[in-house]
mmCIF file of C-alpha atoms in Angstrom:
data_model
loop_
_atom_site.group_PDB
_atom_site.id
_atom_site.type_symbol
_atom_site.label_atom_id
_atom_site.label_comp_id
_atom_site.label_asym_id
_atom_site.label_seq_id
_atom_site.Cartn_x
_atom_site.Cartn_y
_atom_site.Cartn_z
ATOM 1 C CA UNK A 1 -0.469 -2.293 -79.941
ATOM 2 C CA UNK A 2 -1.432 -2.649 -83.453
ATOM 3 C CA UNK A 3 -3.257 -0.129 -85.424
ATOM 4 C CA UNK A 4 -4.883 -1.433 -88.415
ATOM 5 C CA UNK A 5 -6.739 1.150 -90.902
ATOM 6 C CA UNK A 6 -9.497 -0.557 -92.395
ATOM 7 C CA UNK A 7 -12.159 0.433 -95.184
ATOM 8 C CA UNK A 8 -15.759 1.155 -93.617
ATOM 9 C CA UNK A 9 -17.760 -1.794 -93.564
ATOM 10 C CA UNK A 10 -21.090 -3.153 -91.131
ATOM 11 C CA UNK A 11 -19.565 -3.890 -88.400
ATOM 12 C CA UNK A 12 -20.551 -7.395 -88.255
ATOM 13 C CA UNK A 13 -17.853 -8.124 -90.463
ATOM 14 C CA UNK A 14 -15.218 -7.084 -88.485
ATOM 15 C CA UNK A 15 -15.472 -10.376 -85.964
ATOM 16 C CA UNK A 16 -17.114 -13.835 -86.333
ATOM 17 C CA UNK A 17 -18.249 -15.654 -83.287
ATOM 18 C CA UNK A 18 -15.790 -17.745 -81.219
ATOM 19 C CA UNK A 19 -12.449 -17.855 -82.053
ATOM 20 C CA UNK A 20 -10.394 -15.520 -84.295
ATOM 21 C CA UNK A 21 -7.130 -15.214 -85.593
ATOM 22 C CA UNK A 22 -4.547 -12.387 -85.681
ATOM 23 C CA UNK A 23 -3.570 -12.718 -89.515
ATOM 24 C CA UNK A 24 -0.137 -12.236 -89.811
ATOM 25 C CA UNK A 25 -0.257 -11.772 -93.484
ATOM 26 C CA UNK A 26 -2.923 -8.674 -92.840
ATOM 27 C CA UNK A 27 -0.884 -7.017 -90.365
ATOM 28 C CA UNK A 28 2.071 -7.114 -92.329
ATOM 29 C CA UNK A 29 0.274 -5.188 -95.057
ATOM 30 C CA UNK A 30 -1.678 -2.808 -92.990
ATOM 31 C CA UNK A 31 -1.150 -2.433 -89.760
ATOM 32 C CA UNK A 32 1.371 -0.285 -87.871
ATOM 33 C CA UNK A 33 3.283 -2.233 -85.051
ATOM 34 C CA UNK A 34 4.273 0.030 -82.305
ATOM 35 C CA UNK A 35 6.335 -1.131 -79.053
ATOM 36 C CA UNK A 36 6.548 0.629 -75.847
ATOM 37 C CA UNK A 37 3.623 1.387 -73.450
ATOM 38 C CA UNK A 38 4.375 5.326 -72.753
ATOM 39 C CA UNK A 39 3.918 6.606 -76.190
ATOM 40 C CA UNK A 40 0.378 7.054 -77.701
ATOM 41 C CA UNK A 41 -0.428 5.560 -81.207
ATOM 42 C CA UNK A 42 -2.466 7.816 -83.516
ATOM 43 C CA UNK A 43 -4.320 7.923 -86.684
ATOM 44 C CA UNK A 44 -6.976 9.580 -88.619
ATOM 45 C CA UNK A 45 -7.605 11.681 -85.520
ATOM 46 C CA UNK A 46 -8.057 9.059 -83.035
ATOM 47 C CA UNK A 47 -5.286 8.298 -80.382
ATOM 48 C CA UNK A 48 -4.792 5.776 -77.773
ATOM 49 C CA UNK A 49 -2.758 5.864 -74.545
ATOM 50 C CA UNK A 50 -1.008 3.833 -73.268
ATOM 51 C CA UNK A 51 -0.695 1.088 -75.784
ATOM 52 C CA UNK A 52 -0.353 -1.864 -73.783
ATOM 53 C CA UNK A 53 -1.976 -2.361 -70.620
ATOM 54 C CA UNK A 54 -0.584 -4.085 -66.909
ATOM 55 C CA UNK A 55 -2.770 -5.083 -64.020
ATOM 56 C CA UNK A 56 -0.461 -5.608 -61.016
ATOM 57 C CA UNK A 57 -1.079 -8.413 -58.806
ATOM 58 C CA UNK A 58 -4.505 -8.172 -57.068
ATOM 59 C CA UNK A 59 -5.092 -4.756 -58.859
ATOM 60 C CA UNK A 60 -8.439 -4.442 -59.568
ATOM 61 C CA UNK A 61 -8.941 -0.921 -62.025
ATOM 62 C CA UNK A 62 -6.799 0.093 -64.748
ATOM 63 C CA UNK A 63 -7.612 2.342 -67.893
ATOM 64 C CA UNK A 64 -6.843 4.256 -70.645
ATOM 65 C CA UNK A 65 -7.383 7.349 -72.685
ATOM 66 C CA UNK A 66 -8.986 7.835 -76.293
ATOM 67 C CA UNK A 67 -8.365 11.347 -77.765
ATOM 68 C CA UNK A 68 -9.707 12.888 -80.553
ATOM 69 C CA UNK A 69 -7.605 15.415 -82.778
ATOM 70 C CA UNK A 70 -9.857 15.572 -85.899
ATOM 71 C CA UNK A 71 -12.404 18.638 -86.530
ATOM 72 C CA UNK A 72 -15.130 16.366 -85.944
ATOM 73 C CA UNK A 73 -16.721 14.206 -83.431
ATOM 74 C CA UNK A 74 -15.945 10.325 -83.590
ATOM 75 C CA UNK A 75 -17.627 7.376 -82.038
ATOM 76 C CA UNK A 76 -15.925 3.840 -80.890
ATOM 77 C CA UNK A 77 -16.439 0.412 -79.689
ATOM 78 C CA UNK A 78 -14.369 -1.357 -76.928
ATOM 79 C CA UNK A 79 -14.630 -5.352 -76.890
ATOM 80 C CA UNK A 80 -12.763 -7.394 -74.857
ATOM 81 C CA UNK A 81 -11.115 -10.596 -75.958
ATOM 82 C CA UNK A 82 -9.415 -13.510 -74.120
ATOM 83 C CA UNK A 83 -5.560 -13.876 -75.717
ATOM 84 C CA UNK A 84 -4.370 -17.361 -75.985
ATOM 85 C CA UNK A 85 -1.876 -19.252 -78.222
ATOM 86 C CA UNK A 86 -3.064 -22.837 -79.835
ATOM 87 C CA UNK A 87 -0.948 -25.006 -81.703
ATOM 88 C CA UNK A 88 1.849 -21.867 -82.032
ATOM 89 C CA UNK A 89 -0.980 -19.466 -83.233
ATOM 90 C CA UNK A 90 -2.476 -16.250 -81.742
ATOM 91 C CA UNK A 91 -6.551 -16.820 -81.127
ATOM 92 C CA UNK A 92 -8.774 -14.145 -79.775
ATOM 93 C CA UNK A 93 -12.195 -15.289 -78.069
ATOM 94 C CA UNK A 94 -14.839 -12.535 -76.598
ATOM 95 C CA UNK A 95 -14.705 -12.402 -72.411
ATOM 96 C CA UNK A 96 -16.188 -10.981 -69.638
ATOM 97 C CA UNK A 97 -13.197 -11.666 -67.619
ATOM 98 C CA UNK A 98 -12.980 -7.517 -67.875
ATOM 99 C CA UNK A 99 -15.229 -4.743 -67.663
ATOM 100 C CA UNK A 100 -14.810 -1.783 -69.902
ATOM 101 C CA UNK A 101 -16.941 1.555 -68.987
ATOM 102 C CA UNK A 102 -18.075 3.146 -71.081
ATOM 103 C CA UNK A 103 -17.936 0.345 -73.913
ATOM 104 C CA UNK A 104 -19.379 2.703 -76.476
ATOM 105 C CA UNK A 105 -18.550 6.217 -76.603
ATOM 106 C CA UNK A 106 -18.599 9.606 -78.583
ATOM 107 C CA UNK A 107 -15.584 12.140 -78.175
ATOM 108 C CA UNK A 108 -16.046 15.473 -79.545
ATOM 109 C CA UNK A 109 -13.253 17.138 -81.586
ATOM 110 C CA UNK A 110 -10.297 18.026 -79.793
ATOM 111 C CA UNK A 111 -11.114 16.178 -76.415
ATOM 112 C CA UNK A 112 -10.568 13.100 -74.804
ATOM 113 C CA UNK A 113 -12.160 10.491 -72.737
ATOM 114 C CA UNK A 114 -10.904 8.165 -69.864
ATOM 115 C CA UNK A 115 -12.042 4.342 -70.391
ATOM 116 C CA UNK A 116 -11.834 2.359 -67.289
ATOM 117 C CA UNK A 117 -10.869 -1.281 -67.011
ATOM 118 C CA UNK A 118 -12.428 -3.085 -64.226
ATOM 119 C CA UNK A 119 -11.775 -6.865 -62.783
ATOM 120 C CA UNK A 120 -14.823 -7.791 -61.283
ATOM 121 C CA UNK A 121 -13.603 -9.596 -57.987
ATOM 122 C CA UNK A 122 -10.912 -11.381 -60.040
ATOM 123 C CA UNK A 123 -8.372 -13.328 -58.441
ATOM 124 C CA UNK A 124 -4.776 -13.622 -60.123
ATOM 125 C CA UNK A 125 -3.945 -17.031 -61.633
ATOM 126 C CA UNK A 126 -1.088 -18.763 -60.931
ATOM 127 C CA UNK A 127 1.168 -17.500 -64.133
ATOM 128 C CA UNK A 128 -0.366 -14.125 -66.057
ATOM 129 C CA UNK A 129 -3.431 -13.549 -68.204
ATOM 130 C CA UNK A 130 -3.273 -12.036 -71.403
ATOM 131 C CA UNK A 131 -6.146 -10.206 -73.226
ATOM 132 C CA UNK A 132 -6.758 -7.923 -76.130
ATOM 133 C CA UNK A 133 -9.042 -4.811 -76.631
ATOM 134 C CA UNK A 134 -10.519 -4.424 -79.724
ATOM 135 C CA UNK A 135 -11.220 -0.603 -79.871
ATOM 136 C CA UNK A 136 -12.734 0.226 -83.670
ATOM 137 C CA UNK A 137 -13.602 3.836 -84.616
ATOM 138 C CA UNK A 138 -17.358 3.650 -86.090
ATOM 139 C CA UNK A 139 -18.401 4.831 -89.452
ATOM 140 C CA UNK A 140 -20.247 8.246 -89.172
ATOM 141 C CA UNK A 141 -23.909 7.578 -88.955
ATOM 142 C CA UNK A 142 -25.556 7.893 -92.235
ATOM 143 C CA UNK A 143 -22.368 8.746 -93.796
ATOM 144 C CA UNK A 144 -22.904 8.185 -97.812
ATOM 145 C CA UNK A 145 -19.746 10.031 -99.034
ATOM 146 C CA UNK A 146 -18.436 9.115 -102.640
ATOM 147 C CA UNK A 147 -15.119 6.819 -102.737
ATOM 148 C CA UNK A 148 -13.300 4.734 -99.826
ATOM 149 C CA UNK A 149 -13.347 5.978 -96.372
ATOM 150 C CA UNK A 150 -11.115 4.495 -93.714
ATOM 151 C CA UNK A 151 -11.892 3.871 -89.958
ATOM 152 C CA UNK A 152 -9.417 2.800 -87.570
ATOM 153 C CA UNK A 153 -8.681 -0.296 -85.177
ATOM 154 C CA UNK A 154 -7.006 -0.733 -82.354
ATOM 155 C CA UNK A 155 -5.645 -4.273 -80.822
ATOM 156 C CA UNK A 156 -4.230 -3.198 -77.099
ATOM 157 C CA UNK A 157 -3.120 -6.239 -75.142
ATOM 158 C CA UNK A 158 -3.823 -6.521 -71.561
ATOM 159 C CA UNK A 159 -2.081 -8.350 -69.283
ATOM 160 C CA UNK A 160 -3.038 -9.668 -65.802
ATOM 161 C CA UNK A 161 -0.823 -10.511 -62.623
ATOM 162 C CA UNK A 162 2.210 -10.067 -63.846
ATOM 163 C CA UNK A 163 4.869 -11.797 -61.442
ATOM 164 C CA UNK A 164 7.768 -9.616 -60.770
ATOM 165 C CA UNK A 165 11.210 -10.899 -61.245
ATOM 166 C CA UNK A 166 13.766 -12.105 -64.345
ATOM 167 C CA UNK A 167 12.255 -13.942 -66.892
ATOM 168 C CA UNK A 168 13.878 -16.966 -68.749
ATOM 169 C CA UNK A 169 14.754 -16.914 -72.414
ATOM 170 C CA UNK A 170 12.321 -19.051 -74.962
ATOM 171 C CA UNK A 171 13.739 -22.599 -75.913
ATOM 172 C CA UNK A 172 13.539 -22.270 -79.535
ATOM 173 C CA UNK A 173 13.531 -25.204 -82.030
ATOM 174 C CA UNK A 174 13.682 -25.041 -86.018
ATOM 175 C CA UNK A 175 11.367 -27.923 -87.569
ATOM 176 C CA UNK A 176 10.874 -28.424 -91.376
ATOM 177 C CA UNK A 177 7.047 -27.997 -92.544
ATOM 178 C CA UNK A 178 5.158 -29.952 -95.201
ATOM 179 C CA UNK A 179 5.338 -26.760 -97.888
ATOM 180 C CA UNK A 180 9.601 -26.649 -97.084
ATOM 181 C CA UNK A 181 9.405 -23.732 -95.326
ATOM 182 C CA UNK A 182 10.818 -24.212 -91.766
ATOM 183 C CA UNK A 183 9.122 -23.153 -89.016
ATOM 184 C CA UNK A 184 10.969 -21.210 -86.025
ATOM 185 C CA UNK A 185 9.211 -22.014 -82.772
ATOM 186 C CA UNK A 186 9.738 -20.194 -79.627
ATOM 187 C CA UNK A 187 8.549 -22.168 -76.158
ATOM 188 C CA UNK A 188 8.373 -19.817 -73.256
ATOM 189 C CA UNK A 189 7.798 -22.068 -69.906
ATOM 190 C CA UNK A 190 8.003 -18.536 -67.592
ATOM 191 C CA UNK A 191 5.126 -17.315 -65.890
ATOM 192 C CA UNK A 192 4.664 -14.299 -67.959
ATOM 193 C CA UNK A 193 4.589 -13.382 -71.467
ATOM 194 C CA UNK A 194 8.025 -12.630 -73.881
ATOM 195 C CA UNK A 195 8.255 -9.628 -76.257
ATOM 196 C CA UNK A 196 10.470 -10.795 -79.183
ATOM 197 C CA UNK A 197 11.995 -8.039 -81.563
ATOM 198 C CA UNK A 198 14.853 -7.730 -83.761
ATOM 199 C CA UNK A 199 15.475 -11.301 -84.602
ATOM 200 C CA UNK A 200 18.822 -12.840 -86.001
ATOM 201 C CA UNK A 201 19.318 -16.733 -86.682
ATOM 202 C CA UNK A 202 22.754 -17.115 -87.035
ATOM 203 C CA UNK A 203 25.021 -19.892 -88.740
ATOM 204 C CA UNK A 204 28.435 -20.918 -88.793
ATOM 205 C CA UNK A 205 31.392 -18.158 -89.269
ATOM 206 C CA UNK A 206 28.735 -15.865 -88.060
ATOM 207 C CA UNK A 207 26.704 -16.357 -91.179
ATOM 208 C CA UNK A 208 23.354 -14.343 -90.550
ATOM 209 C CA UNK A 209 20.705 -16.937 -92.133
ATOM 210 C CA UNK A 210 17.467 -14.637 -91.147
ATOM 211 C CA UNK A 211 17.072 -11.450 -89.935
ATOM 212 C CA UNK A 212 13.679 -9.767 -88.516
ATOM 213 C CA UNK A 213 13.495 -6.316 -87.879
ATOM 214 C CA UNK A 214 11.263 -4.764 -85.334
ATOM 215 C CA UNK A 215 8.642 -6.690 -83.796
ATOM 216 C CA UNK A 216 8.302 -10.309 -84.203
ATOM 217 C CA UNK A 217 5.228 -11.081 -81.470
ATOM 218 C CA UNK A 218 4.818 -12.102 -78.325
ATOM 219 C CA UNK A 219 4.995 -14.877 -76.692
ATOM 220 C CA UNK A 220 2.242 -15.512 -73.831
ATOM 221 C CA UNK A 221 2.985 -17.164 -70.339
ATOM 222 C CA UNK A 222 3.071 -21.215 -70.528
ATOM 223 C CA UNK A 223 2.545 -21.153 -74.325
ATOM 224 C CA UNK A 224 4.516 -21.650 -77.646
ATOM 225 C CA UNK A 225 4.420 -19.561 -80.656
ATOM 226 C CA UNK A 226 5.589 -20.097 -84.346
ATOM 227 C CA UNK A 227 6.381 -18.380 -87.445
ATOM 228 C CA UNK A 228 7.281 -19.671 -91.093
ATOM 229 C CA UNK A 229 10.557 -18.629 -92.219
ATOM 230 C CA UNK A 230 11.652 -17.965 -95.887
ATOM 231 C CA UNK A 231 14.360 -20.439 -95.589
ATOM 232 C CA UNK A 232 15.999 -23.573 -97.261
ATOM 233 C CA UNK A 233 15.203 -26.797 -95.748
ATOM 234 C CA UNK A 234 18.746 -27.036 -95.085
ATOM 235 C CA UNK A 235 18.789 -24.099 -92.587
ATOM 236 C CA UNK A 236 17.365 -26.268 -90.221
ATOM 237 C CA UNK A 237 20.582 -28.052 -89.534
ATOM 238 C CA UNK A 238 22.647 -24.768 -89.731
ATOM 239 C CA UNK A 239 21.485 -22.598 -86.696
ATOM 240 C CA UNK A 240 24.286 -22.103 -84.211
ATOM 241 C CA UNK A 241 22.875 -18.949 -82.387
ATOM 242 C CA UNK A 242 20.258 -16.886 -81.914
ATOM 243 C CA UNK A 243 20.042 -13.237 -81.101
ATOM 244 C CA UNK A 244 17.079 -11.555 -80.285
ATOM 245 C CA UNK A 245 15.646 -8.534 -77.715
ATOM 246 C CA UNK A 246 13.512 -9.743 -75.163
ATOM 247 C CA UNK A 247 11.331 -7.214 -73.517
ATOM 248 C CA UNK A 248 14.005 -4.600 -75.212
ATOM 249 C CA UNK A 249 16.714 -6.622 -73.697
ATOM 250 C CA UNK A 250 19.554 -7.926 -75.914
ATOM 251 C CA UNK A 251 19.976 -11.755 -75.541
ATOM 252 C CA UNK A 252 22.470 -14.287 -77.319
ATOM 253 C CA UNK A 253 21.543 -17.914 -77.169
ATOM 254 C CA UNK A 254 23.898 -20.539 -78.445
ATOM 255 C CA UNK A 255 21.813 -23.019 -80.301
ATOM 256 C CA UNK A 256 23.466 -26.257 -81.265
ATOM 257 C CA UNK A 257 21.941 -28.049 -84.518
ATOM 258 C CA UNK A 258 18.695 -29.107 -83.765
ATOM 259 C CA UNK A 259 17.689 -33.152 -84.406
ATOM 260 C CA UNK A 260 14.540 -33.319 -86.851
ATOM 261 C CA UNK A 261 12.510 -34.989 -84.976
ATOM 262 C CA UNK A 262 9.069 -34.318 -87.145
ATOM 263 C CA UNK A 263 7.016 -32.263 -89.340
ATOM 264 C CA UNK A 264 5.671 -28.780 -87.930
ATOM 265 C CA UNK A 265 1.939 -28.678 -87.934
#
């Protein structure tokens, strides 16, 4: 889940209609990315637990808790977005596939409230479906205090119809781009998402060409994800091995030097 502290702005400014990107640059600057599902995320009085939600196959109802540890009441809004990956990028689109009850709420100081997530007559698809809940703390009514105030936004991943069994590692490629920075691509042919973290790209003589600490991101079922890397173009033909945690498990994959087949878009 991503927790973002944002200056108070009109609510309409949070999300434009239609597709919306999850901006990696913005997240790198102001997001707290937390891996795991049992530990609540908390900041500025508002906390959310669990930090990801998973519907078992044919399960109709799930939920989460919103808690307020502040000494004042807070208001929040919850919206549902279908989460897909297009051309290697995350995209969000407003969705009615999940019903949130209540979608608007007020939580008294020191209290918490349960929020139900309902699938209205939904059937499981052949592969896992992915959504995001955007949970916005709303500004206080009539707040006119001088200076800069902050409210919180949480982005909670929701997965529906996750198949059982082991998952296969992604298929990797490293391709050049017009700006000279190679693009690392992970292709997920499995029927469920892969969570990637603690990435290392290794060359000859065990030389670490690139290291990414912490969470790299998700590759959704049947999708691919790409990331620009601060590497010289020559690194495209130097990679020999990739080391990464997939859903928390350490995986080492041999990686012969890929043929350059084109330019990443």
